[in-house]
Amino acid sequence: MINLKTTSVLLFMLMTVCLTKAQEAKIKKESFDAINLNYPGLEKVNQLYTSDKYDAAAKTLLDYYRNRKNIKHPEFNIGDEASFKGKDIGKANQEKADNALLHKFQPQKGYGFYDYGKDINWEYWPVKDNEVRWQLHRVTWWQPMGIAYRSTGDEKYAKEWIFQFSDWEAKNPLGKSQENDSYAWRPLEVSDRIQSLPGTFNLFVNSPNFTPSFLLDFLNLYNKQAAYITQHYTKDGNHLLFEAQRVLGAGAIFPEFKLAENWRKSGIEILTTEIKKQVYPDGVQFELSPVYHVASIDIFLKAYNSAKLAGVEKEFPDSYVKTIENMMVAITKISFPDYNNPMFGDSWVQEKSSRLKQFQSWSNVFPNNQIIKYFATDGKEGAIDFLSTALPDAGFYTFRNGWDAKSTVLILKASPPGEFHAQPDNGTFELFVKGRNFTPDTGCYIYSGDAEVTKMRNWFRQTKGHSTLTLDNQNMVITKAEQNKWKTSKNLDLLTYTNPSYTNLNHQRSVLFINEKYFVIIDKAIGSATGNLGVHFQLKEDSKPVFDKANNKVYTTYADGNNLLIQSLNSDKVTLNEEEGKVSYAYAKEIARPAFVFEKTKSDPTTQQFITVLYPFNGNKAPEISIKPNTDNDFENGNISLNIIIDGKKSDIKATLKE
C-alpha cells in the first residue's frame, strides 16, 4: 500500500533539492578568476581547470578547503569538529542561531530581535538608530548558526545559512542605490564581514549542502568585498584601523586569492602609518575613549598575528610592537581595581572576566612585562611600582593610593581635542572607593540616527551631564587643556590644568589628593565672560543621597557604610540645586540617577572660584568639614595655605597650584 504522507515528504524534498540546484550558478571559466591556481596545493585544481573541466575543478577545490589544515583560524578550524560535537553553545548563541532560522535577527545588542520577514527584507529599519541598520549587515548571527551546526550536526543550520548568504548577495548588490550602499557596503561593515566569514566558512564547509558552486560563489563575493575595502578605506580613526587589520587578515586566512599579497601589504602599510598618527607618545589612542583604546590594541595585535600567520611579521617595524606594549601599559594606568575604566568618550562598563582574558592574551605576547602580568594574574604575579600617574599627552590623570579593591582611585580627563567619540567634558572624573564607583561618567547611550535619536545622544554628551564647570549650562566650545602642574608626593598629589572652555572664559581646575584619603577641587572661572556658573556632579544611581542645601553639601547613604560627602567650602554665596541625572552603562540603556550643581553668578570680569571637598567616609553620619585660610593664603596667585577642619581636627594644607 502506498504511504501518501511519506510520498509527499519525499516529493517535497526532491523538489527542494532540484530547486536549489537550479538556483545555483553554472560553474564557468570566469568562476575561478579570483583564485591563484598556481598556489601550492591547487595543482590538481589547475590541471582540471586548464582542461576545461570546471565542475570537477570546483569539486576538487572544495575538497582542498575541506582538508586544508595548514592555515589556522583563531577559533574554528578544519579537524576540530569533535571538540564542538554535542557541546552546549551557550544560551546567547543558541538564541541567535534558532531565531535566525525564523529570520528574527538582533542587529545591535542594545536592542531585541526583530522579524525581517519570510522573504528577508534587508532594508527594514525597526529603530531609527543608524547602528541598527549598519550592524544588520554585519550578520553577526551567522557564526552562532555555524557553532550550532558544529554542535548538533543538524543540516537546517547549514541550509539556512547558505540561503541567507545567497539572499544577502542577491538583494544587496554593490550599486543598488546610494542609500543601500551606505549601509550594506559601508567599509566598516564590509570589513566586519570579511573578518567573521572565514570562521563561518570553516564551520559549514563540510556540510553536504555546501556545494562546489556555492564555494565559488562564496569565494568570489569574499574577494569582491576585501578588494572593495582597499579602494574605499575610511579616512581615519578606529574604523580605518579595523578595516586595515581585517584586509590584512583576509590575505592571511585566504592566501589562495590572487590579491592576497596586495591585501596583506595594504593592511601592513596602513597600520604601520596609523599607529604613529593615532597613538600619542604616552600610549593612548587619539579618540580618547578607553573602550576604543582597548579595541585599537586588539586591532594592532590581531594584525600582527595575521602577519605571523602569513610569515610576513618582519614587515612591521620593532616600534610597532613596542607601541602596542605601551598602549597596554597605558590602559592599566587608567584602570580601577575592578578592571573597569572611566566611561569617557562613549565608553561603557566591562565584565572583569572578559578584561582578564584580554590581559592574559596580552601577557602571552609580552611575558616579561611585569605590569601586564600583574593584571593578567589578578595581582598574583608581576608587579607595579607606581601609584598616582599621568598620561599627559592624552590628558588622563589618575590619583591612587593602591591597586586592590580597598583602594581610592580618582581618574580625571583634561585632554586635547578628540575625535568622534570625544565629548565636551574636560574636567570630568570618576571616583572609586573600596569597591564602589561613586561618580560614574555619563556614558554615550546611543550614537546617531534620526532627529529623535540625535536628541537622545546629545543629552548624554552635554557638558552639564559631566562633573565639570559650565557657563549658562552651555556645552564647552573646545577641549584643549593645558597642564599647568602635575606633582606627586607622599601626602599630596596635585594637578592643575586650564581649558579655554568658553569664549572669553577659561576654566582652571586644580585637584589636590590629600594624605591619600580625600580630595579638594578648586575651580576658577577666568575671563571677561559673564553669566551663571555651575560646577556639576553626578552620583551612582543607588546612592540615595541627602541634599543638605542649608550647608551646601550632599552625601550618600549606603547601608554598608562606604559613603561619600561632596561639599562646597566657598565663603561667598553658592546655591546647591538638584538636576536631572542619567547614566548609560550599555548601549541604548539608560538609568536615572542623582545629580546636582553648585551655582553662582559671574557679573563682571573678576575671577570667580568654587572650592569643593570630596570626602569618602565610613558610617552613615557625614563629617563636619570647614576651611580656614592662613594669612599667607593667596587663591588669586595659586598659593594655597589652608587649615582644613574635619570633625574638629585640623590639617594644614600648603601647595602651589602652578609651576
XYZ file of C-alpha atoms in Angstrom:
659
model
C 0.000 0.000 0.000
C 1.343 3.410 -0.885
C 2.012 5.740 2.072
C 0.794 9.079 0.717
C 2.303 11.085 3.595
C 5.766 9.590 3.076
C 5.493 10.033 -0.672
C 4.553 13.702 -0.271
C 7.512 14.362 2.020
C 9.932 12.675 -0.369
C 8.473 14.597 -3.301
C 8.851 17.892 -1.413
C 12.475 17.099 -0.529
C 13.201 16.169 -4.152
C 11.654 19.403 -5.388
C 13.675 21.393 -2.830
C 16.918 19.777 -3.949
C 16.064 20.345 -7.617
C 15.123 23.975 -6.968
C 18.346 24.545 -5.031
C 20.381 23.020 -7.845
C 18.516 25.134 -10.384
C 19.252 28.301 -8.440
C 22.970 27.613 -8.223
C 25.104 29.485 -10.702
C 26.629 27.479 -13.518
C 30.346 26.967 -12.978
C 32.273 28.691 -15.738
C 35.853 29.558 -16.522
C 35.299 33.034 -15.074
C 34.214 31.481 -11.772
C 37.910 30.919 -10.973
C 39.136 34.407 -11.880
C 39.821 35.439 -8.285
C 41.832 32.305 -7.430
C 45.582 31.921 -7.882
C 45.535 28.389 -9.290
C 49.341 28.272 -9.101
C 49.147 28.389 -5.307
C 50.787 25.316 -3.703
C 48.158 22.637 -3.153
C 45.958 23.658 -6.069
C 47.882 21.734 -8.737
C 45.068 19.252 -9.410
C 42.502 22.058 -9.475
C 44.624 23.895 -12.023
C 45.043 20.779 -14.140
C 41.270 20.253 -14.326
C 40.710 23.954 -14.955
C 43.125 24.078 -17.880
C 41.353 21.006 -19.277
C 38.062 22.967 -19.204
C 36.647 20.578 -16.578
C 35.216 23.349 -14.461
C 32.745 21.305 -12.407
C 35.455 18.804 -11.500
C 37.884 21.644 -10.742
C 35.345 23.211 -8.381
C 34.732 19.885 -6.640
C 38.478 19.399 -6.206
C 38.814 22.949 -4.865
C 36.107 22.182 -2.308
C 37.980 19.020 -1.310
C 41.087 21.179 -0.859
C 39.303 23.524 1.547
C 37.660 20.651 3.406
C 41.111 19.247 4.113
C 43.086 22.484 4.485
C 44.774 22.379 7.886
C 47.908 24.464 7.415
C 46.021 27.789 7.747
C 44.821 28.204 11.329
C 41.801 30.276 12.296
C 41.902 31.683 15.880
C 38.722 29.786 16.850
C 37.291 27.442 14.210
C 39.365 25.033 12.181
C 39.017 22.014 9.949
C 39.654 18.919 12.026
C 38.470 20.197 15.394
C 34.823 19.207 14.845
C 34.914 16.649 17.657
C 35.630 19.342 20.254
C 32.302 21.030 19.400
C 30.073 17.990 18.863
C 27.287 17.749 21.443
C 28.620 20.691 23.455
C 26.406 23.402 24.954
C 26.994 26.514 22.852
C 25.571 28.928 25.411
C 22.154 30.497 25.714
C 23.016 33.638 23.710
C 24.467 31.716 20.750
C 21.601 29.230 20.731
C 19.036 32.030 20.809
C 20.708 33.823 17.899
C 21.007 30.635 15.860
C 17.426 29.490 16.405
C 15.933 32.930 15.859
C 17.931 33.213 12.647
C 16.076 30.163 11.308
C 12.917 32.252 11.652
C 14.584 35.370 10.172
C 14.478 37.082 13.555
C 17.733 38.982 13.841
C 19.331 41.109 16.564
C 21.469 43.594 14.618
C 22.612 45.603 17.652
C 22.916 44.064 21.103
C 21.362 47.111 22.748
C 18.002 46.083 21.269
C 15.976 42.897 20.934
C 15.220 40.614 17.991
C 13.235 41.872 15.025
C 11.345 39.844 12.424
C 12.769 40.591 8.972
C 10.139 38.508 7.195
C 9.932 35.138 5.440
C 11.254 36.914 2.350
C 14.054 38.718 4.176
C 13.751 42.492 3.973
C 17.349 43.647 4.386
C 16.182 47.293 4.233
C 13.859 47.012 7.246
C 14.762 49.664 9.840
C 12.770 48.910 13.024
C 14.514 51.512 15.218
C 15.702 54.762 13.694
C 19.162 54.281 15.113
C 21.765 54.107 12.361
C 23.667 51.424 14.262
C 20.715 49.046 13.862
C 20.765 49.401 10.098
C 24.551 49.346 9.776
C 25.078 46.396 12.073
C 22.361 44.343 10.382
C 24.883 43.959 7.570
C 27.487 42.552 9.936
C 25.256 39.436 10.009
C 26.564 38.541 13.451
C 24.157 35.592 13.837
C 25.787 33.603 11.008
C 28.645 32.410 13.181
C 26.324 31.249 16.018
C 24.436 29.296 13.343
C 27.733 27.651 12.421
C 28.530 26.866 16.045
C 25.052 25.336 16.456
C 25.695 23.250 13.330
C 29.026 22.021 14.712
C 27.356 21.075 17.992
C 24.230 19.367 16.627
C 25.104 18.323 13.096
C 21.618 19.484 12.137
C 21.637 20.463 8.470
C 18.857 23.002 8.986
C 21.500 25.497 10.146
C 23.710 24.892 7.112
C 20.825 25.098 4.648
C 19.563 28.326 6.174
C 22.995 29.945 6.306
C 23.657 29.116 2.658
C 20.232 30.505 1.780
C 20.803 33.721 3.757
C 24.270 34.248 2.290
C 22.875 33.947 -1.243
C 19.828 36.055 -0.368
C 22.007 38.830 1.069
C 24.181 38.783 -2.049
C 21.174 38.933 -4.378
C 19.381 41.740 -2.541
C 22.381 43.931 -1.671
C 24.456 44.219 -4.842
C 27.032 46.976 -4.815
C 25.497 49.948 -6.614
C 21.886 49.051 -5.851
C 21.367 52.569 -4.528
C 23.412 55.211 -2.777
C 21.393 54.718 0.399
C 21.709 50.937 0.444
C 25.423 51.115 -0.321
C 25.882 53.460 2.654
C 24.688 50.674 4.960
C 25.353 47.326 3.289
C 28.672 48.437 1.781
C 29.962 50.853 4.396
C 33.637 49.824 4.656
C 33.439 49.104 8.398
C 30.569 46.651 7.883
C 32.283 45.057 4.884
C 35.422 44.610 6.981
C 33.383 43.053 9.771
C 32.046 40.502 7.310
C 35.435 39.596 5.864
C 36.690 39.038 9.414
C 33.823 36.804 10.543
C 33.219 34.880 7.311
C 36.382 32.705 7.377
C 35.344 31.220 10.721
C 31.786 30.698 9.478
C 33.215 29.144 6.309
C 35.207 26.604 8.344
C 32.170 25.771 10.475
C 29.984 24.921 7.463
C 32.402 23.800 4.735
C 31.957 20.062 5.438
C 28.180 20.230 5.134
C 26.783 18.208 2.214
C 24.739 21.326 1.410
C 27.971 23.258 0.849
C 28.313 22.600 -2.881
C 31.197 23.370 -5.279
C 29.020 26.001 -6.934
C 28.318 27.686 -3.607
C 32.031 27.566 -2.761
C 32.910 29.609 -5.831
C 30.031 31.999 -5.139
C 31.324 32.447 -1.576
C 34.927 32.977 -2.655
C 34.028 35.471 -5.371
C 31.868 37.580 -3.079
C 34.550 37.432 -0.379
C 37.155 38.552 -2.898
C 34.902 41.388 -4.056
C 34.394 42.638 -0.501
C 38.057 42.538 0.510
C 39.073 44.275 -2.715
C 36.339 46.884 -2.199
C 37.743 47.943 1.165
C 41.202 48.618 -0.250
C 39.604 51.163 -2.604
C 37.269 52.677 -0.008
C 39.125 52.876 3.292
C 37.633 55.218 5.888
C 39.714 58.375 6.167
C 40.946 57.897 9.754
C 40.073 56.799 13.271
C 39.372 53.343 14.623
C 37.295 52.469 11.525
C 40.411 52.715 9.376
C 42.315 50.533 11.838
C 39.597 47.880 11.818
C 39.457 47.872 8.032
C 43.212 47.626 7.517
C 43.575 44.860 10.104
C 40.764 42.841 8.520
C 42.108 43.275 4.996
C 45.472 42.008 6.222
C 43.665 39.122 7.911
C 41.825 38.292 4.690
C 45.118 37.989 2.848
C 46.481 35.721 5.573
C 43.477 33.406 6.003
C 42.821 33.060 2.247
C 46.272 33.164 0.642
C 44.843 31.391 -2.422
C 43.393 34.648 -3.744
C 45.322 36.463 -6.465
C 45.020 39.681 -4.450
C 46.020 38.145 -1.105
C 49.548 39.567 -1.140
C 48.240 43.027 -2.039
C 45.763 42.856 0.860
C 48.487 41.918 3.312
C 50.757 44.720 2.113
C 47.900 47.237 2.168
C 46.969 46.382 5.748
C 50.563 46.481 6.989
C 51.279 49.798 5.269
C 48.205 51.496 6.720
C 48.633 50.132 10.241
C 52.331 50.993 10.318
C 51.458 54.553 9.326
C 48.368 54.947 11.511
C 49.901 53.618 14.713
C 52.248 56.607 14.590
C 49.392 59.040 13.856
C 46.750 57.661 16.183
C 48.734 56.780 19.297
C 50.151 59.527 21.493
C 53.664 59.132 22.939
C 52.079 58.220 26.297
C 50.388 55.242 24.624
C 46.773 56.459 24.370
C 44.805 56.208 21.112
C 43.755 59.661 19.944
C 39.984 59.144 20.191
C 40.463 59.411 23.974
C 37.927 56.679 24.654
C 39.145 53.855 26.932
C 36.917 51.264 25.295
C 38.086 52.193 21.796
C 41.656 52.387 23.041
C 41.414 48.726 24.071
C 39.762 47.911 20.739
C 42.717 49.558 18.992
C 45.161 47.417 20.969
C 43.389 44.299 19.787
C 43.296 45.595 16.217
C 47.053 46.178 16.129
C 47.710 42.838 17.813
C 45.365 40.848 15.557
C 47.049 42.398 12.556
C 50.467 41.381 13.846
C 49.245 37.828 14.472
C 47.748 37.684 10.969
C 51.100 38.766 9.571
C 52.752 35.968 11.566
C 50.266 33.505 10.049
C 51.357 34.665 6.606
C 55.029 34.739 7.601
C 55.401 38.471 6.964
C 55.516 39.847 10.517
C 59.013 41.230 9.856
C 57.371 43.821 7.626
C 56.225 45.533 10.813
C 58.986 47.647 12.413
C 60.061 46.950 16.003
C 58.475 50.274 17.011
C 55.044 48.877 16.039
C 55.250 46.089 18.606
C 56.719 48.418 21.238
C 53.816 50.839 20.769
C 51.300 48.040 21.310
C 53.019 47.179 24.592
C 52.979 50.856 25.598
C 49.242 51.008 24.876
C 48.661 48.027 27.159
C 50.543 49.695 29.998
C 48.600 52.927 29.405
C 45.243 51.204 29.965
C 46.470 49.835 33.301
C 47.168 53.390 34.433
C 43.516 54.358 33.966
C 42.082 51.136 35.382
C 40.089 50.750 38.564
C 40.654 47.705 40.800
C 37.580 46.052 39.250
C 39.337 46.248 35.840
C 36.941 48.884 34.532
C 37.985 52.196 33.054
C 36.169 55.547 33.162
C 33.274 55.844 30.726
C 34.928 58.767 28.959
C 34.258 59.205 25.248
C 31.408 56.775 24.576
C 32.846 54.043 26.772
C 30.841 51.542 28.781
C 31.414 49.121 31.652
C 33.171 45.800 31.113
C 32.980 42.414 32.817
C 36.160 41.763 34.779
C 36.337 38.226 33.389
C 36.494 39.430 29.789
C 39.138 42.052 30.552
C 41.172 39.444 32.466
C 41.160 37.239 29.369
C 42.430 40.152 27.317
C 45.310 40.772 29.691
C 46.118 37.055 29.699
C 46.337 37.043 25.914
C 48.460 40.197 26.002
C 50.769 38.702 28.612
C 51.391 35.763 26.296
C 52.769 38.229 23.759
C 54.758 40.255 26.316
C 55.631 37.702 29.047
C 58.383 39.838 30.544
C 56.209 42.884 31.181
C 55.518 42.768 34.907
C 52.680 45.306 34.820
C 50.752 43.341 32.193
C 51.468 40.123 34.097
C 50.066 41.689 37.283
C 46.771 42.378 35.535
C 46.796 39.041 33.707
C 47.053 37.143 37.004
C 44.725 39.360 39.051
C 47.680 40.545 41.109
C 49.056 37.099 41.924
C 52.186 37.589 39.808
C 54.002 40.530 38.312
C 54.497 43.889 39.967
C 53.550 47.559 39.756
C 55.877 50.150 41.266
C 53.769 53.305 40.989
C 50.525 54.792 42.329
C 49.294 58.155 41.018
C 50.309 58.663 37.425
C 49.695 60.916 34.421
C 49.192 60.273 30.735
C 49.905 63.906 29.826
C 49.568 63.700 26.045
C 46.071 62.244 26.293
C 45.257 64.305 29.386
C 44.271 61.388 31.652
C 45.314 61.792 35.294
C 44.986 59.128 37.977
C 45.131 59.752 41.719
C 45.602 56.435 43.513
C 46.501 55.093 46.950
C 46.579 51.405 45.972
C 45.692 48.694 43.465
C 43.390 46.386 45.428
C 39.620 46.584 45.932
C 40.003 48.675 49.098
C 41.809 51.460 47.264
C 40.765 55.018 46.498
C 41.172 55.966 42.828
C 40.100 59.129 41.009
C 40.644 59.364 37.239
C 40.177 62.745 35.550
C 40.105 63.838 31.906
C 41.791 67.095 30.832
C 42.511 66.391 27.201
C 43.318 67.852 23.793
C 40.586 67.807 21.137
C 39.398 64.275 20.459
C 37.791 62.525 17.524
C 34.173 61.350 17.030
C 33.762 59.635 20.384
C 35.160 62.511 22.456
C 32.685 64.685 24.372
C 32.782 68.327 25.611
C 33.704 67.223 29.111
C 37.198 68.310 30.196
C 37.411 68.139 33.969
C 35.047 65.207 34.346
C 36.161 62.347 36.568
C 35.186 59.081 38.211
C 35.881 58.319 41.874
C 36.233 54.704 43.033
C 36.457 53.944 46.760
C 36.549 50.496 48.395
C 34.923 48.686 45.509
C 32.338 51.345 44.609
C 32.379 53.824 41.744
C 30.588 56.775 43.343
C 30.609 59.113 40.331
C 30.406 57.150 37.055
C 30.676 59.345 33.997
C 27.588 59.698 31.849
C 28.374 57.202 29.075
C 27.212 57.503 25.471
C 23.746 55.866 25.394
C 23.448 55.981 21.606
C 25.418 57.137 18.545
C 23.425 58.501 15.616
C 20.142 58.303 13.770
C 17.112 60.468 13.067
C 16.361 63.710 14.925
C 14.923 61.940 17.952
C 17.914 59.621 18.280
C 20.318 62.548 17.896
C 18.464 64.396 20.636
C 18.944 61.442 22.971
C 22.658 61.263 22.181
C 23.093 64.980 22.737
C 21.600 64.725 26.217
C 24.367 62.358 27.276
C 27.091 64.376 25.578
C 26.190 67.738 27.120
C 28.771 69.347 29.400
C 26.362 69.764 32.312
C 25.935 65.986 32.351
C 29.585 65.628 33.379
C 31.417 66.550 36.576
C 32.839 69.861 35.453
C 32.174 73.606 35.206
C 29.671 75.270 32.854
C 28.703 78.795 31.848
C 24.923 79.198 31.485
C 24.678 75.383 31.263
C 26.050 75.520 27.721
C 28.448 72.998 26.195
C 32.097 73.979 26.380
C 33.267 75.065 22.952
C 36.544 73.142 22.937
C 38.501 70.560 24.882
C 42.072 71.798 24.711
C 43.512 71.540 28.174
C 46.959 72.782 29.076
C 48.649 71.135 32.037
C 49.873 73.783 34.476
C 51.215 71.418 37.107
C 51.348 67.722 37.937
C 53.209 66.650 41.053
C 53.025 63.598 43.279
C 54.356 63.169 46.798
C 53.663 61.102 49.903
C 50.971 63.330 51.409
C 49.844 65.406 48.424
C 49.235 64.711 44.751
C 48.374 67.792 42.723
C 47.040 68.547 39.243
C 46.280 71.957 37.764
C 45.139 72.419 34.175
C 43.450 75.206 32.211
C 40.880 74.700 29.465
C 39.530 77.500 27.188
C 36.025 76.211 27.781
C 34.028 79.235 26.538
C 34.547 82.393 24.582
C 36.353 84.780 26.944
C 36.245 82.254 29.786
C 38.942 79.787 30.814
C 38.235 77.058 33.315
C 41.158 76.277 35.590
C 40.724 73.196 37.751
C 43.092 72.112 40.497
C 42.728 68.753 42.216
C 44.511 68.036 45.492
C 44.661 64.431 46.763
C 45.389 64.894 50.431
C 47.004 62.239 52.631
C 45.924 59.582 50.114
C 42.394 59.899 51.534
C 40.285 62.786 50.215
C 40.166 65.474 47.525
C 39.854 69.228 47.365
C 38.891 70.660 43.974
C 39.444 74.343 43.242
C 37.679 75.620 40.115
C 38.368 79.073 38.700
C 36.348 80.832 36.004
C 38.822 83.281 34.446
C 37.919 85.894 31.830
C 35.552 88.676 30.846
C 32.519 86.485 30.078
C 29.544 86.804 32.424
C 26.623 84.560 33.259
C 25.593 81.732 35.552
C 28.442 79.486 36.650
C 27.848 75.914 37.754
C 30.037 73.073 38.997
C 28.176 69.826 38.344
C 28.350 66.407 39.983
C 26.638 63.091 39.307
C 26.271 60.138 41.659
C 25.669 56.432 41.268
C 22.018 55.550 40.741
C 21.609 53.686 44.059
C 23.368 56.225 46.296
C 20.184 57.696 47.888
C 21.890 60.984 48.741
C 20.929 63.529 51.344
C 20.802 67.064 49.936
C 21.667 69.483 52.745
C 21.029 72.745 50.906
C 21.462 74.876 54.003
C 25.068 73.723 54.300
C 25.783 73.175 50.600
C 26.604 69.514 50.993
C 25.440 66.193 49.566
C 26.283 62.767 50.935
C 25.420 59.203 50.037
C 23.692 56.800 52.443
C 24.839 53.292 51.532
C 23.898 50.790 54.210
C 27.357 49.189 54.151
C 28.842 52.447 55.474
C 31.049 53.101 52.443
C 29.920 56.650 51.657
C 30.963 59.926 50.077
C 30.472 63.565 51.062
C 30.631 66.312 48.419
C 30.543 69.774 49.980
C 31.116 73.337 48.833
C 33.599 75.160 51.049
C 33.047 78.585 49.478
C 32.863 81.516 51.844
C 30.753 83.528 49.360
C 27.183 82.694 48.404
C 26.796 79.452 46.450
C 23.481 77.721 45.788
C 23.041 73.956 45.750
C 20.438 72.716 43.244
C 19.368 69.240 42.179
C 19.442 68.392 38.461
C 18.180 65.687 36.158
C 20.693 62.867 36.053
C 21.122 59.835 33.811
C 23.797 57.235 33.229
C 24.266 54.690 30.431
C 26.353 51.616 31.244
C 25.443 49.858 27.981
C 24.364 50.911 24.507
C 20.721 52.096 24.322
C 20.226 51.536 28.062
C 19.744 54.469 30.458
C 19.179 54.748 34.204
C 18.041 57.774 36.197
C 20.483 58.874 38.890
C 21.063 61.765 41.318
C 22.807 64.871 40.005
C 23.373 68.342 41.408
C 25.179 71.614 40.857
C 26.785 74.354 42.930
C 25.909 77.654 41.254
C 26.665 81.349 41.437
C 26.643 84.384 39.154
C 29.603 85.937 37.391
C 28.585 89.554 36.683
C 31.958 91.121 35.767
C 35.479 90.158 34.608
C 36.540 89.284 38.147
C 37.703 85.682 38.509
C 35.202 83.519 40.356
C 36.054 80.282 42.114
C 34.489 77.215 43.675
C 36.111 75.144 46.414
C 34.720 71.646 46.822
C 35.750 68.758 49.062
C 35.139 65.124 48.129
C 35.485 63.140 51.332
C 34.997 59.352 51.490
C 33.844 58.295 54.950
C 32.754 55.223 56.881
C 29.378 55.095 58.559
C 26.111 56.925 58.000
C 26.984 60.290 59.568
C 28.784 62.700 57.271
C 31.721 64.532 58.851
C 31.662 68.247 59.592
C 34.173 69.980 57.333
C 35.257 73.602 57.054
C 38.321 75.540 55.931
C 40.198 78.442 57.410
C 42.669 80.285 55.158
C 46.006 81.181 56.716
C 47.365 84.702 56.354
C 49.684 83.655 53.517
C 46.909 82.005 51.510
C 46.518 83.571 48.056
C 43.912 81.925 45.840
C 44.374 84.546 43.117
C 48.023 83.635 42.527
C 47.623 79.959 43.272
C 49.414 79.863 46.608
C 47.352 77.656 48.887
C 47.738 77.785 52.645
C 44.682 76.429 54.424
C 43.561 74.766 57.577
C 41.003 72.083 56.793
C 38.980 71.161 59.860
C 37.338 67.722 59.772
C 35.192 66.910 62.816
C 37.260 69.379 64.796
C 40.630 68.024 63.696
C 42.855 70.465 61.786
C 45.124 69.694 58.844
C 47.466 72.287 57.397
C 47.480 72.228 53.579
C 50.143 74.097 51.649
C 50.529 73.918 47.886
C 51.471 75.964 44.842
C 48.983 75.372 42.039
C 51.323 76.385 39.229
C 54.921 75.636 38.331
